[in-house]
Amino acid sequence: MSARIIGTGSCLPSLVVDNRKLEEIVDTTDEWIRSRTGIESRHIAVEETTTSMAIAAAQAALEDAGISAGQLDLILVGTISGDCVFPATACQVQSALGAERAVAFDISAACAGFLFGLGIVDAYMKAGRIRTALVIGAETLSKMMDWKDRSTCVLFGDGAGAAVLREEEQGILSILQASDGQKGDALICENRRVNNPYRENSNELDYTKMNGQEVYRFAVRTVPQSIEKALDEAGVGADEIKYFVLHQANIRILEAVAKRLGQPFEKFPTNLQKCGNISAGSVPVLLDEINRAGKLQRGDKIVLAGFGAGLTCGTAVLTW
Ligand code: UT7
């Protein structure tokens, strides 16, 4: 038996900020952002929160799956931008849904958070511990940006995506998770420093900092390798894959991965043009778009892959 995705959902903030609007607040241009990343606009939370979007995405996914919250055994939220340090966003989602039976906790794996969640579901199901699970990727990274730093603030957007998984004959065929803590400094937000009456400068806050080129190199090297390995483990050829649903950080990364895999770029759906990089929300929001557009048929084989801070990388091959 394996974990099969039986429903998806997503939620994006109502405010859309295009590149031209950013030109008003930071030293950048629409031309630079489009040509270096492919991003044209992004959704930014004003009234929405990580939790409210996670709940809305979860409700949409449950409806799509045709199951009730009471059937859930496990709720996982991949997030690095929860509204509270504790309780976990997943516990807040559990409460809002009324999913009383579900165990709920968060996963801190940045842009690979949704994939790491799928990895946990896969393992729990194989161990016979759960039958039905909800995995969410939800972020409001806008609150962790230095809006004067053009090298980061133009890249990210807010939003949440969710998937319901159930134990079935066909589903996740292989799933890989990898972490490289040695490269942790390449993408970091250090805003929970030691803070108490016995330490000077206790209240310093910091924002997201990225060595873009290092993360870029990691992505174009690690992601194709990871996909090839996952395909190998699944016994599936790249040509059999209908879609490669990859983390939406930069269109140039997606093009490089397609080239390395020798696959046509048409197999790599994108929404980064309108959403930017939603970190853990990226893959499930895009998956929901494809699902709702009716582009997936039962039995299709797809690849999901997320990569980012940690550095982390998660890749899954699955049957829809
Ligand atoms: O989700 C986590 C995963 N994250 C990623 O995968 C990100 C991976 N990295 C990237 O996508 C790219 O490295 C970036 C899009 C972040 C940057 O693109 P780049 O082609 O590597 O540019 P760069 O950092 O080498 O900067 C080139 C120039 C610099 O100016 P000088 O030093 O050449 O004069 C930057 O100061 O572009 C400048 N620059 C900008 N100019 C206008 C950097 N950001 C901006 C900006 N607007 N927003």
PDB file of C-alpha atoms and ligand atoms in Angstrom, residues 22 26-33 35-37 39 110-112 141 149-156 187 210-219 247-253 277-280 282 307-309 311, ligand 1:
ATOM      1  CA  LEU A  22       8.277  47.212  -6.036  1.00  0.00           C
ATOM      2  CA  VAL A  26      13.298  49.350  -3.485  1.00  0.00           C
ATOM      3  CA  ASP A  27      16.135  49.965  -5.985  1.00  0.00           C
ATOM      4  CA  THR A  28      15.066  47.429  -8.618  1.00  0.00           C
ATOM      5  CA  THR A  29      13.463  47.211 -12.051  1.00  0.00           C
ATOM      6  CA  ASP A  30      10.747  45.105 -13.627  1.00  0.00           C
ATOM      7  CA  GLU A  31      13.266  44.213 -16.341  1.00  0.00           C
ATOM      8  CA  TRP A  32      15.858  42.880 -13.838  1.00  0.00           C
ATOM      9  CA  ILE A  33      13.336  40.776 -11.919  1.00  0.00           C
ATOM     10  CA  SER A  35      14.989  38.534 -16.845  1.00  0.00           C
ATOM     11  CA  ARG A  36      16.817  37.086 -13.808  1.00  0.00           C
ATOM     12  CA  THR A  37      13.911  35.147 -12.268  1.00  0.00           C
ATOM     13  CA  ILE A  39       8.730  36.647 -11.673  1.00  0.00           C
ATOM     14  CA  ALA A 110      11.896  25.685   4.355  1.00  0.00           C
ATOM     15  CA  CYS A 111      11.071  25.299   0.657  1.00  0.00           C
ATOM     16  CA  ALA A 112      11.280  21.505   0.953  1.00  0.00           C
ATOM     17  CA  LEU A 141       7.692  35.150   4.274  1.00  0.00           C
ATOM     18  CA  ASP A 149      17.167  44.511   0.410  1.00  0.00           C
ATOM     19  CA  ARG A 150      16.525  44.096  -3.325  1.00  0.00           C
ATOM     20  CA  SER A 151      18.425  40.816  -3.449  1.00  0.00           C
ATOM     21  CA  THR A 152      15.697  39.036  -1.429  1.00  0.00           C
ATOM     22  CA  CYS A 153      12.426  40.965  -1.093  1.00  0.00           C
ATOM     23  CA  VAL A 154      11.562  40.833  -4.819  1.00  0.00           C
ATOM     24  CA  LEU A 155      11.759  37.036  -4.913  1.00  0.00           C
ATOM     25  CA  PHE A 156       9.185  35.795  -2.443  1.00  0.00           C
ATOM     26  CA  LEU A 187      19.931  31.099   3.146  1.00  0.00           C
ATOM     27  CA  MET A 210      20.616  34.723   0.861  1.00  0.00           C
ATOM     28  CA  ASN A 211      23.708  33.905  -1.119  1.00  0.00           C
ATOM     29  CA  GLY A 212      21.642  33.521  -4.284  1.00  0.00           C
ATOM     30  CA  GLN A 213      24.405  32.094  -6.419  1.00  0.00           C
ATOM     31  CA  GLU A 214      25.270  29.376  -3.908  1.00  0.00           C
ATOM     32  CA  VAL A 215      21.616  28.317  -3.595  1.00  0.00           C
ATOM     33  CA  TYR A 216      21.331  28.442  -7.392  1.00  0.00           C
ATOM     34  CA  ARG A 217      24.332  26.132  -7.807  1.00  0.00           C
ATOM     35  CA  PHE A 218      22.939  23.751  -5.169  1.00  0.00           C
ATOM     36  CA  ALA A 219      19.586  23.639  -6.956  1.00  0.00           C
ATOM     37  CA  HIS A 247       9.719  24.478  -6.395  1.00  0.00           C
ATOM     38  CA  GLN A 248       9.140  27.858  -8.063  1.00  0.00           C
ATOM     39  CA  ALA A 249      12.262  29.845  -7.157  1.00  0.00           C
ATOM     40  CA  ASN A 250      13.597  30.887 -10.547  1.00  0.00           C
ATOM     41  CA  ILE A 251      12.600  30.016 -14.119  1.00  0.00           C
ATOM     42  CA  ARG A 252      16.295  29.659 -15.020  1.00  0.00           C
ATOM     43  CA  ILE A 253      16.641  26.873 -12.432  1.00  0.00           C
ATOM     44  CA  ASN A 277       8.657  31.904  -4.485  1.00  0.00           C
ATOM     45  CA  ILE A 278       6.179  30.770  -1.778  1.00  0.00           C
ATOM     46  CA  SER A 279       8.748  28.543  -0.049  1.00  0.00           C
ATOM     47  CA  ALA A 280       6.915  25.482   1.368  1.00  0.00           C
ATOM     48  CA  SER A 282       5.223  26.648  -3.802  1.00  0.00           C
ATOM     49  CA  PHE A 307      14.672  22.658  -2.356  1.00  0.00           C
ATOM     50  CA  GLY A 308      15.874  25.527  -0.216  1.00  0.00           C
ATOM     51  CA  ALA A 309      17.158  26.660   3.170  1.00  0.00           C
ATOM     52  CA  LEU A 311      19.982  23.434   2.635  1.00  0.00           C
TER      53      LEU A 311
HETATM   54  O1  UT7 B   1      13.586  29.098  -2.235  1.00  0.00           O
HETATM   55  C1  UT7 B   1      14.902  29.016  -1.897  1.00  0.00           C
HETATM   56  C2  UT7 B   1      15.668  28.740  -3.073  1.00  0.00           C
HETATM   57  N1  UT7 B   1      16.190  29.970  -3.604  1.00  0.00           N
HETATM   58  C3  UT7 B   1      16.708  29.969  -4.790  1.00  0.00           C
HETATM   59  O2  UT7 B   1      16.678  28.975  -5.458  1.00  0.00           O
HETATM   60  C4  UT7 B   1      17.390  31.212  -5.287  1.00  0.00           C
HETATM   61  C5  UT7 B   1      18.537  30.834  -6.182  1.00  0.00           C
HETATM   62  N2  UT7 B   1      19.219  31.986  -6.711  1.00  0.00           N
HETATM   63  C6  UT7 B   1      18.705  32.761  -7.682  1.00  0.00           C
HETATM   64  O3  UT7 B   1      17.604  32.540  -8.149  1.00  0.00           O
HETATM   65  C7  UT7 B   1      19.546  33.887  -8.214  1.00  0.00           C
HETATM   66  O4  UT7 B   1      20.859  33.757  -7.732  1.00  0.00           O
HETATM   67  C8  UT7 B   1      18.989  35.294  -7.834  1.00  0.00           C
HETATM   68  C9  UT7 B   1      17.725  35.572  -8.618  1.00  0.00           C
HETATM   69  C10 UT7 B   1      18.717  35.375  -6.361  1.00  0.00           C
HETATM   70  C11 UT7 B   1      20.009  36.370  -8.196  1.00  0.00           C
HETATM   71  O5  UT7 B   1      20.314  36.296  -9.583  1.00  0.00           O
HETATM   72  P1  UT7 B   1      21.825  36.376 -10.076  1.00  0.00           P
HETATM   73  O6  UT7 B   1      21.790  36.293 -11.541  1.00  0.00           O
HETATM   74  O7  UT7 B   1      22.586  35.293  -9.331  1.00  0.00           O
HETATM   75  O8  UT7 B   1      22.262  37.820  -9.642  1.00  0.00           O
HETATM   76  P2  UT7 B   1      23.431  38.239  -8.628  1.00  0.00           P
HETATM   77  O9  UT7 B   1      23.073  37.938  -7.231  1.00  0.00           O
HETATM   78  O10 UT7 B   1      24.741  37.742  -9.178  1.00  0.00           O
HETATM   79  O11 UT7 B   1      23.430  39.809  -8.824  1.00  0.00           O
HETATM   80  C12 UT7 B   1      23.790  40.417 -10.081  1.00  0.00           C
HETATM   81  C13 UT7 B   1      23.615  41.901  -9.960  1.00  0.00           C
HETATM   82  C14 UT7 B   1      24.335  42.508  -8.748  1.00  0.00           C
HETATM   83  O12 UT7 B   1      24.827  43.765  -9.142  1.00  0.00           O
HETATM   84  P3  UT7 B   1      26.379  43.946  -9.514  1.00  0.00           P
HETATM   85  O13 UT7 B   1      27.128  43.532  -8.280  1.00  0.00           O
HETATM   86  O14 UT7 B   1      26.619  43.015 -10.683  1.00  0.00           O
HETATM   87  O15 UT7 B   1      26.475  45.387  -9.857  1.00  0.00           O
HETATM   88  C15 UT7 B   1      23.215  42.722  -7.762  1.00  0.00           C
HETATM   89  O16 UT7 B   1      23.469  43.782  -6.863  1.00  0.00           O
HETATM   90  O17 UT7 B   1      22.234  42.230  -9.817  1.00  0.00           O
HETATM   91  C16 UT7 B   1      22.069  43.087  -8.675  1.00  0.00           C
HETATM   92  N3  UT7 B   1      20.742  42.836  -8.118  1.00  0.00           N
HETATM   93  C17 UT7 B   1      19.644  43.507  -8.489  1.00  0.00           C
HETATM   94  N4  UT7 B   1      19.469  44.511  -9.366  1.00  0.00           N
HETATM   95  C18 UT7 B   1      18.212  44.960  -9.521  1.00  0.00           C
HETATM   96  C19 UT7 B   1      20.420  41.909  -7.188  1.00  0.00           C
HETATM   97  N5  UT7 B   1      19.104  41.964  -6.960  1.00  0.00           N
HETATM   98  C20 UT7 B   1      18.602  42.948  -7.748  1.00  0.00           C
HETATM   99  C21 UT7 B   1      17.317  43.471  -7.960  1.00  0.00           C
HETATM  100  N6  UT7 B   1      17.159  44.464  -8.841  1.00  0.00           N
HETATM  101  N7  UT7 B   1      16.228  42.994  -7.308  1.00  0.00           N
END
